[in-house]
Amino acid sequence: MKRKRIDSLLEWKENYMNKPLLLMGGRGTGKTYLVNDFAKAFYAKSIYINLERVPEYHKLLDGEDVSVWIQNLYMLSDTHPYASERLENEDEPVLLIMDEVSFYPPFIEKLKALMKANPPFQIICITSFRIDLWEKDDFFYVLQLFPLNFEEFLIATGNDWYAEAIRIHYSSNKKLPDIVHRELLTLFEDYLQTGGMPAAINEFINMEGKYNVSEQHRILANAYLWDARSRNDEGDGLKISEVYNIMD
């Protein structure tokens, strides 16, 4: 599923790779898929660690010896299923992907120590939750990923021609033919009902319609609700649950 944000990742790789990239965005917006797709396309080798799903990865950065951290991380580079096997240049930097970094509280402190050691990694951190950056703003190259917009939806569903037609007629300030306009309105209605979350769009594509899209919406809503309950105290969690129930 092509995302326009990949252009921003390339901009970082070419001009700002001395800074770790922090990719922020809600659950289900496609952050992990985007970054792993980027890694496979533009790096010979990558390392992927998910600090939420595999808490044991926290131990990779135990202690104070940064050289041990680097060695620990390198041990994963050939075995992780997301790692590219196209190692063409041994001197080429490895892309280190640290997913859901907010589940590892000292990650910024550890990351700063790692960067001071000039590691053989370019680093992308991913988080589904807001991180208070304040003085850390200049440390990261920060990007946000949102759900797919209408143009991305058109491309994902094989309707690239319509996206190009919109661009051409907008830039030339010419009216779209009525038949094209009507077809676009139908596609836009599909987009509004499906939404921009990749899981829902995949379901729309695979089922060739909106038959099971609402189930994907329910799964996503439940995931957000679980996050809200688990990351807030009981009182706030209850209030959030009541708001969700009203919207349901």
PDB file of C-alpha atoms in Angstrom:
ATOM      1  CA  MET A   1       0.000   0.000   0.000  1.00  0.00           C
ATOM      2  CA  LYS A   2       1.818   3.078  -1.272  1.00  0.00           C
ATOM      3  CA  ARG A   3       2.089   5.949   1.215  1.00  0.00           C
ATOM      4  CA  LYS A   4       3.172   9.467   0.367  1.00  0.00           C
ATOM      5  CA  ARG A   5       5.080   9.600   3.657  1.00  0.00           C
ATOM      6  CA  ILE A   6       7.794   7.414   2.164  1.00  0.00           C
ATOM      7  CA  ASP A   7       9.104  10.541   0.429  1.00  0.00           C
ATOM      8  CA  SER A   8       9.715  12.082   3.863  1.00  0.00           C
ATOM      9  CA  LEU A   9      11.581   8.939   4.955  1.00  0.00           C
ATOM     10  CA  LEU A  10      13.812   9.249   1.899  1.00  0.00           C
ATOM     11  CA  GLU A  11      14.440  12.916   2.715  1.00  0.00           C
ATOM     12  CA  TRP A  12      15.573  11.846   6.196  1.00  0.00           C
ATOM     13  CA  LYS A  13      17.795   9.066   4.836  1.00  0.00           C
ATOM     14  CA  GLU A  14      19.518  11.362   2.371  1.00  0.00           C
ATOM     15  CA  ASN A  15      19.916  14.505   4.511  1.00  0.00           C
ATOM     16  CA  TYR A  16      19.227  13.923   8.214  1.00  0.00           C
ATOM     17  CA  MET A  17      20.247  10.327   8.958  1.00  0.00           C
ATOM     18  CA  ASN A  18      22.632  11.555  11.685  1.00  0.00           C
ATOM     19  CA  LYS A  19      19.476  12.101  13.763  1.00  0.00           C
ATOM     20  CA  PRO A  20      17.201   9.272  14.858  1.00  0.00           C
ATOM     21  CA  LEU A  21      13.812   9.537  13.197  1.00  0.00           C
ATOM     22  CA  LEU A  22      10.748   9.471  15.440  1.00  0.00           C
ATOM     23  CA  LEU A  23       7.607   8.369  13.610  1.00  0.00           C
ATOM     24  CA  MET A  24       4.453   9.131  15.561  1.00  0.00           C
ATOM     25  CA  GLY A  25       0.868   8.157  14.765  1.00  0.00           C
ATOM     26  CA  GLY A  26      -2.169   6.390  16.111  1.00  0.00           C
ATOM     27  CA  ARG A  27      -2.464   2.628  16.249  1.00  0.00           C
ATOM     28  CA  GLY A  28      -3.415   1.082  12.952  1.00  0.00           C
ATOM     29  CA  THR A  29      -2.243   3.949  10.733  1.00  0.00           C
ATOM     30  CA  GLY A  30       0.398   1.735   9.104  1.00  0.00           C
ATOM     31  CA  LYS A  31       3.593   2.977  10.771  1.00  0.00           C
ATOM     32  CA  THR A  32       5.286  -0.415  11.125  1.00  0.00           C
ATOM     33  CA  TYR A  33       4.304  -1.548   7.631  1.00  0.00           C
ATOM     34  CA  LEU A  34       5.580   1.716   6.110  1.00  0.00           C
ATOM     35  CA  VAL A  35       8.950   1.578   7.874  1.00  0.00           C
ATOM     36  CA  ASN A  36       9.582  -2.112   7.146  1.00  0.00           C
ATOM     37  CA  ASP A  37       8.609  -1.564   3.512  1.00  0.00           C
ATOM     38  CA  PHE A  38      11.045   1.360   3.427  1.00  0.00           C
ATOM     39  CA  ALA A  39      13.778  -0.802   5.002  1.00  0.00           C
ATOM     40  CA  LYS A  40      13.377  -3.582   2.457  1.00  0.00           C
ATOM     41  CA  ALA A  41      13.414  -1.132  -0.455  1.00  0.00           C
ATOM     42  CA  PHE A  42      16.327   1.105   0.558  1.00  0.00           C
ATOM     43  CA  TYR A  43      18.577  -0.837   2.954  1.00  0.00           C
ATOM     44  CA  ALA A  44      20.599  -3.989   2.476  1.00  0.00           C
ATOM     45  CA  LYS A  45      20.120  -4.959   6.102  1.00  0.00           C
ATOM     46  CA  SER A  46      17.796  -4.011   8.944  1.00  0.00           C
ATOM     47  CA  ILE A  47      17.039  -4.881  12.552  1.00  0.00           C
ATOM     48  CA  TYR A  48      13.500  -4.774  13.923  1.00  0.00           C
ATOM     49  CA  ILE A  49      12.617  -4.874  17.622  1.00  0.00           C
ATOM     50  CA  ASN A  50       9.145  -4.356  19.091  1.00  0.00           C
ATOM     51  CA  LEU A  51       9.478  -3.096  22.663  1.00  0.00           C
ATOM     52  CA  GLU A  52       5.788  -3.616  23.442  1.00  0.00           C
ATOM     53  CA  ARG A  53       5.210  -7.139  22.149  1.00  0.00           C
ATOM     54  CA  VAL A  54       8.609  -8.528  23.175  1.00  0.00           C
ATOM     55  CA  PRO A  55       9.593  -6.980  26.551  1.00  0.00           C
ATOM     56  CA  GLU A  56      12.697  -9.221  26.564  1.00  0.00           C
ATOM     57  CA  TYR A  57      14.176  -6.816  23.995  1.00  0.00           C
ATOM     58  CA  HIS A  58      14.526  -4.255  26.794  1.00  0.00           C
ATOM     59  CA  LYS A  59      17.465  -6.324  28.046  1.00  0.00           C
ATOM     60  CA  LEU A  60      19.385  -5.641  24.839  1.00  0.00           C
ATOM     61  CA  LEU A  61      20.285  -2.220  26.255  1.00  0.00           C
ATOM     62  CA  ASP A  62      21.046  -3.321  29.815  1.00  0.00           C
ATOM     63  CA  GLY A  63      24.139  -1.966  31.531  1.00  0.00           C
ATOM     64  CA  GLU A  64      26.356   0.957  30.522  1.00  0.00           C
ATOM     65  CA  ASP A  65      28.590  -0.621  27.860  1.00  0.00           C
ATOM     66  CA  VAL A  66      27.346   0.712  24.516  1.00  0.00           C
ATOM     67  CA  SER A  67      29.543  -1.720  22.581  1.00  0.00           C
ATOM     68  CA  VAL A  68      27.603  -4.561  24.201  1.00  0.00           C
ATOM     69  CA  TRP A  69      24.310  -2.957  23.137  1.00  0.00           C
ATOM     70  CA  ILE A  70      25.553  -2.763  19.549  1.00  0.00           C
ATOM     71  CA  GLN A  71      26.685  -6.381  19.652  1.00  0.00           C
ATOM     72  CA  ASN A  72      23.326  -7.462  21.115  1.00  0.00           C
ATOM     73  CA  LEU A  73      21.425  -5.640  18.392  1.00  0.00           C
ATOM     74  CA  TYR A  74      23.632  -6.977  15.615  1.00  0.00           C
ATOM     75  CA  MET A  75      22.839 -10.520  16.726  1.00  0.00           C
ATOM     76  CA  LEU A  76      19.249  -9.917  15.554  1.00  0.00           C
ATOM     77  CA  SER A  77      20.095  -8.503  12.148  1.00  0.00           C
ATOM     78  CA  ASP A  78      20.227 -11.822  10.281  1.00  0.00           C
ATOM     79  CA  THR A  79      17.512 -13.651  12.131  1.00  0.00           C
ATOM     80  CA  HIS A  80      14.612 -11.224  12.373  1.00  0.00           C
ATOM     81  CA  PRO A  81      11.943 -11.969   9.748  1.00  0.00           C
ATOM     82  CA  TYR A  82      11.782  -8.301   8.706  1.00  0.00           C
ATOM     83  CA  ALA A  83      15.519  -8.046   8.036  1.00  0.00           C
ATOM     84  CA  SER A  84      16.615  -7.737   4.425  1.00  0.00           C
ATOM     85  CA  GLU A  85      18.988 -10.430   3.131  1.00  0.00           C
ATOM     86  CA  ARG A  86      20.310  -8.245   0.311  1.00  0.00           C
ATOM     87  CA  LEU A  87      23.631  -7.362   1.957  1.00  0.00           C
ATOM     88  CA  GLU A  88      25.577  -5.875  -0.926  1.00  0.00           C
ATOM     89  CA  ASN A  89      27.948  -3.565   0.922  1.00  0.00           C
ATOM     90  CA  GLU A  90      29.351  -4.420   4.341  1.00  0.00           C
ATOM     91  CA  ASP A  91      30.033  -0.718   5.002  1.00  0.00           C
ATOM     92  CA  GLU A  92      26.452   0.328   4.363  1.00  0.00           C
ATOM     93  CA  PRO A  93      24.609   1.398   7.540  1.00  0.00           C
ATOM     94  CA  VAL A  94      22.093  -0.996   9.006  1.00  0.00           C
ATOM     95  CA  LEU A  95      18.618   0.375   9.692  1.00  0.00           C
ATOM     96  CA  LEU A  96      17.612  -0.172  13.313  1.00  0.00           C
ATOM     97  CA  ILE A  97      13.835  -0.025  13.793  1.00  0.00           C
ATOM     98  CA  MET A  98      12.650   0.346  17.386  1.00  0.00           C
ATOM     99  CA  ASP A  99       8.884  -0.090  17.504  1.00  0.00           C
ATOM    100  CA  GLU A 100       6.598   1.194  20.300  1.00  0.00           C
ATOM    101  CA  VAL A 101       9.447   2.881  22.153  1.00  0.00           C
ATOM    102  CA  SER A 102       7.104   4.417  24.731  1.00  0.00           C
ATOM    103  CA  PHE A 103       6.904   0.971  26.362  1.00  0.00           C
ATOM    104  CA  TYR A 104      10.595   1.274  27.260  1.00  0.00           C
ATOM    105  CA  PRO A 105      10.769   4.374  29.525  1.00  0.00           C
ATOM    106  CA  PRO A 106      14.567   4.937  29.372  1.00  0.00           C
ATOM    107  CA  PHE A 107      14.690   4.704  25.592  1.00  0.00           C
ATOM    108  CA  ILE A 108      15.653   8.377  25.026  1.00  0.00           C
ATOM    109  CA  GLU A 109      18.483   8.200  27.557  1.00  0.00           C
ATOM    110  CA  LYS A 110      19.725   4.943  26.012  1.00  0.00           C
ATOM    111  CA  LEU A 111      19.345   6.308  22.499  1.00  0.00           C
ATOM    112  CA  LYS A 112      21.420   9.382  23.306  1.00  0.00           C
ATOM    113  CA  ALA A 113      24.217   7.179  24.651  1.00  0.00           C
ATOM    114  CA  LEU A 114      23.997   4.990  21.564  1.00  0.00           C
ATOM    115  CA  MET A 115      24.194   7.965  19.196  1.00  0.00           C
ATOM    116  CA  LYS A 116      27.276   9.349  21.002  1.00  0.00           C
ATOM    117  CA  ALA A 117      29.053   6.098  20.202  1.00  0.00           C
ATOM    118  CA  ASN A 118      28.564   6.721  16.466  1.00  0.00           C
ATOM    119  CA  PRO A 119      26.876   3.362  15.905  1.00  0.00           C
ATOM    120  CA  PRO A 120      26.777   1.593  12.524  1.00  0.00           C
ATOM    121  CA  PHE A 121      23.011   2.115  12.525  1.00  0.00           C
ATOM    122  CA  GLN A 122      20.556   4.591  11.161  1.00  0.00           C
ATOM    123  CA  ILE A 123      17.687   4.572  13.629  1.00  0.00           C
ATOM    124  CA  ILE A 124      13.922   4.879  13.295  1.00  0.00           C
ATOM    125  CA  CYS A 125      11.774   4.922  16.427  1.00  0.00           C
ATOM    126  CA  ILE A 126       8.037   4.290  16.197  1.00  0.00           C
ATOM    127  CA  THR A 127       5.374   5.180  18.740  1.00  0.00           C
ATOM    128  CA  SER A 128       1.579   5.058  18.861  1.00  0.00           C
ATOM    129  CA  PHE A 129       1.526   7.368  21.873  1.00  0.00           C
ATOM    130  CA  ARG A 130       2.422  10.978  22.417  1.00  0.00           C
ATOM    131  CA  ILE A 131       5.939  11.537  23.721  1.00  0.00           C
ATOM    132  CA  ASP A 132       6.759  14.768  25.534  1.00  0.00           C
ATOM    133  CA  LEU A 133       9.706  15.986  23.493  1.00  0.00           C
ATOM    134  CA  TRP A 134      10.304  19.461  24.958  1.00  0.00           C
ATOM    135  CA  GLU A 135      14.094  19.836  25.002  1.00  0.00           C
ATOM    136  CA  LYS A 136      14.447  16.655  22.967  1.00  0.00           C
ATOM    137  CA  ASP A 137      12.895  18.262  19.890  1.00  0.00           C
ATOM    138  CA  ASP A 138      16.255  18.887  18.219  1.00  0.00           C
ATOM    139  CA  PHE A 139      17.463  15.363  18.962  1.00  0.00           C
ATOM    140  CA  PHE A 140      14.883  13.666  16.741  1.00  0.00           C
ATOM    141  CA  TYR A 141      13.788  14.145  13.171  1.00  0.00           C
ATOM    142  CA  VAL A 142      10.048  13.960  13.846  1.00  0.00           C
ATOM    143  CA  LEU A 143       7.386  12.777  11.415  1.00  0.00           C
ATOM    144  CA  GLN A 144       3.715  11.955  11.887  1.00  0.00           C
ATOM    145  CA  LEU A 145       1.693   9.388   9.986  1.00  0.00           C
ATOM    146  CA  PHE A 146      -2.040   9.788   9.572  1.00  0.00           C
ATOM    147  CA  PRO A 147      -4.639   7.483   7.995  1.00  0.00           C
ATOM    148  CA  LEU A 148      -4.657   7.310   4.201  1.00  0.00           C
ATOM    149  CA  ASN A 149      -6.037  10.392   2.486  1.00  0.00           C
ATOM    150  CA  PHE A 150      -8.345  10.166  -0.532  1.00  0.00           C
ATOM    151  CA  GLU A 151      -5.467  10.213  -3.036  1.00  0.00           C
ATOM    152  CA  GLU A 152      -3.743   7.321  -1.243  1.00  0.00           C
ATOM    153  CA  PHE A 153      -7.077   5.478  -1.102  1.00  0.00           C
ATOM    154  CA  LEU A 154      -7.488   5.847  -4.867  1.00  0.00           C
ATOM    155  CA  ILE A 155      -3.980   4.505  -5.488  1.00  0.00           C
ATOM    156  CA  ALA A 156      -4.431   1.611  -3.024  1.00  0.00           C
ATOM    157  CA  THR A 157      -7.679   0.552  -4.693  1.00  0.00           C
ATOM    158  CA  GLY A 158      -6.198   0.627  -8.195  1.00  0.00           C
ATOM    159  CA  ASN A 159      -7.809   3.921  -9.196  1.00  0.00           C
ATOM    160  CA  ASP A 160      -4.592   5.823  -9.876  1.00  0.00           C
ATOM    161  CA  TRP A 161      -6.060   7.356 -13.023  1.00  0.00           C
ATOM    162  CA  TYR A 162      -8.661   9.268 -11.001  1.00  0.00           C
ATOM    163  CA  ALA A 163      -5.985  10.684  -8.702  1.00  0.00           C
ATOM    164  CA  GLU A 164      -4.027  11.864 -11.730  1.00  0.00           C
ATOM    165  CA  ALA A 165      -7.195  13.328 -13.286  1.00  0.00           C
ATOM    166  CA  ILE A 166      -7.855  15.375 -10.146  1.00  0.00           C
ATOM    167  CA  ARG A 167      -4.287  16.718 -10.151  1.00  0.00           C
ATOM    168  CA  ILE A 168      -4.364  17.630 -13.847  1.00  0.00           C
ATOM    169  CA  HIS A 169      -7.738  19.365 -13.738  1.00  0.00           C
ATOM    170  CA  TYR A 170      -6.912  21.174 -10.512  1.00  0.00           C
ATOM    171  CA  SER A 171      -3.616  22.524 -11.850  1.00  0.00           C
ATOM    172  CA  SER A 172      -5.236  23.578 -15.152  1.00  0.00           C
ATOM    173  CA  ASN A 173      -8.326  24.956 -13.368  1.00  0.00           C
ATOM    174  CA  LYS A 174     -10.567  22.939 -15.688  1.00  0.00           C
ATOM    175  CA  LYS A 175     -13.796  21.157 -14.817  1.00  0.00           C
ATOM    176  CA  LEU A 176     -13.777  17.373 -14.685  1.00  0.00           C
ATOM    177  CA  PRO A 177     -16.105  15.664 -17.175  1.00  0.00           C
ATOM    178  CA  ASP A 178     -19.468  14.975 -15.525  1.00  0.00           C
ATOM    179  CA  ILE A 179     -19.126  11.199 -15.824  1.00  0.00           C
ATOM    180  CA  VAL A 180     -15.708  11.289 -14.134  1.00  0.00           C
ATOM    181  CA  HIS A 181     -17.074  13.574 -11.443  1.00  0.00           C
ATOM    182  CA  ARG A 182     -19.931  11.156 -10.696  1.00  0.00           C
ATOM    183  CA  GLU A 183     -17.538   8.201 -10.553  1.00  0.00           C
ATOM    184  CA  LEU A 184     -15.284  10.127  -8.172  1.00  0.00           C
ATOM    185  CA  LEU A 185     -18.222  10.949  -5.918  1.00  0.00           C
ATOM    186  CA  THR A 186     -18.987   7.218  -5.683  1.00  0.00           C
ATOM    187  CA  LEU A 187     -15.353   6.481  -4.846  1.00  0.00           C
ATOM    188  CA  PHE A 188     -15.315   9.285  -2.291  1.00  0.00           C
ATOM    189  CA  GLU A 189     -18.411   7.802  -0.640  1.00  0.00           C
ATOM    190  CA  ASP A 190     -16.556   4.464  -0.467  1.00  0.00           C
ATOM    191  CA  TYR A 191     -13.620   6.272   1.145  1.00  0.00           C
ATOM    192  CA  LEU A 192     -15.828   8.028   3.716  1.00  0.00           C
ATOM    193  CA  GLN A 193     -17.510   4.752   4.700  1.00  0.00           C
ATOM    194  CA  THR A 194     -14.294   2.718   4.739  1.00  0.00           C
ATOM    195  CA  GLY A 195     -12.058   5.312   6.345  1.00  0.00           C
ATOM    196  CA  GLY A 196      -8.329   5.698   5.934  1.00  0.00           C
ATOM    197  CA  MET A 197      -7.080   2.937   8.223  1.00  0.00           C
ATOM    198  CA  PRO A 198      -5.032   0.372   6.249  1.00  0.00           C
ATOM    199  CA  ALA A 199      -6.752  -2.671   7.810  1.00  0.00           C
ATOM    200  CA  ALA A 200     -10.189  -1.426   6.760  1.00  0.00           C
ATOM    201  CA  ILE A 201      -8.978  -0.539   3.261  1.00  0.00           C
ATOM    202  CA  ASN A 202      -7.355  -3.969   2.870  1.00  0.00           C
ATOM    203  CA  GLU A 203     -10.661  -5.557   3.834  1.00  0.00           C
ATOM    204  CA  PHE A 204     -12.475  -3.348   1.319  1.00  0.00           C
ATOM    205  CA  ILE A 205     -10.022  -4.415  -1.406  1.00  0.00           C
ATOM    206  CA  ASN A 206      -9.978  -8.125  -0.550  1.00  0.00           C
ATOM    207  CA  MET A 207     -13.758  -8.415  -0.227  1.00  0.00           C
ATOM    208  CA  GLU A 208     -14.350  -6.096  -3.200  1.00  0.00           C
ATOM    209  CA  GLY A 209     -16.801  -4.129  -1.104  1.00  0.00           C
ATOM    210  CA  LYS A 210     -17.646  -2.881   2.385  1.00  0.00           C
ATOM    211  CA  TYR A 211     -19.086  -6.188   3.650  1.00  0.00           C
ATOM    212  CA  ASN A 212     -16.675  -6.674   6.574  1.00  0.00           C
ATOM    213  CA  VAL A 213     -15.262  -3.170   6.943  1.00  0.00           C
ATOM    214  CA  SER A 214     -17.351  -2.465  10.064  1.00  0.00           C
ATOM    215  CA  GLU A 215     -15.708  -5.451  11.778  1.00  0.00           C
ATOM    216  CA  GLN A 216     -12.290  -3.917  11.125  1.00  0.00           C
ATOM    217  CA  HIS A 217     -13.572  -0.643  12.556  1.00  0.00           C
ATOM    218  CA  ARG A 218     -14.726  -2.500  15.679  1.00  0.00           C
ATOM    219  CA  ILE A 219     -11.339  -4.207  16.101  1.00  0.00           C
ATOM    220  CA  LEU A 220      -9.548  -0.856  15.790  1.00  0.00           C
ATOM    221  CA  ALA A 221     -11.944   0.859  18.204  1.00  0.00           C
ATOM    222  CA  ASN A 222     -11.445  -1.914  20.767  1.00  0.00           C
ATOM    223  CA  ALA A 223      -7.665  -1.564  20.457  1.00  0.00           C
ATOM    224  CA  TYR A 224      -7.900   2.182  21.103  1.00  0.00           C
ATOM    225  CA  LEU A 225     -10.222   1.562  24.038  1.00  0.00           C
ATOM    226  CA  TRP A 226      -7.839  -0.989  25.531  1.00  0.00           C
ATOM    227  CA  ASP A 227      -4.959   1.494  25.210  1.00  0.00           C
ATOM    228  CA  ALA A 228      -7.014   4.221  26.879  1.00  0.00           C
ATOM    229  CA  ARG A 229      -7.918   1.957  29.799  1.00  0.00           C
ATOM    230  CA  SER A 230      -4.439   0.541  30.283  1.00  0.00           C
ATOM    231  CA  ARG A 231      -2.636   3.890  30.144  1.00  0.00           C
ATOM    232  CA  ASN A 232      -4.961   5.863  32.434  1.00  0.00           C
ATOM    233  CA  ASP A 233      -6.172   5.473  35.990  1.00  0.00           C
ATOM    234  CA  GLU A 234      -9.431   3.659  36.662  1.00  0.00           C
ATOM    235  CA  GLY A 235     -11.547   6.824  36.856  1.00  0.00           C
ATOM    236  CA  ASP A 236     -10.320   8.284  33.578  1.00  0.00           C
ATOM    237  CA  GLY A 237     -10.498   4.881  31.953  1.00  0.00           C
ATOM    238  CA  LEU A 238     -14.169   4.596  32.906  1.00  0.00           C
ATOM    239  CA  LYS A 239     -14.949   8.058  31.506  1.00  0.00           C
ATOM    240  CA  ILE A 240     -13.214   7.208  28.245  1.00  0.00           C
ATOM    241  CA  SER A 241     -15.172   3.941  28.034  1.00  0.00           C
ATOM    242  CA  GLU A 242     -18.444   5.850  28.467  1.00  0.00           C
ATOM    243  CA  VAL A 243     -17.510   8.220  25.642  1.00  0.00           C
ATOM    244  CA  TYR A 244     -16.694   5.268  23.375  1.00  0.00           C
ATOM    245  CA  ASN A 245     -20.018   3.631  24.231  1.00  0.00           C
ATOM    246  CA  ILE A 246     -21.895   6.810  23.295  1.00  0.00           C
ATOM    247  CA  MET A 247     -20.174   6.882  19.895  1.00  0.00           C
ATOM    248  CA  ASP A 248     -20.759   3.177  19.226  1.00  0.00           C
TER     249      ASP A 248
END
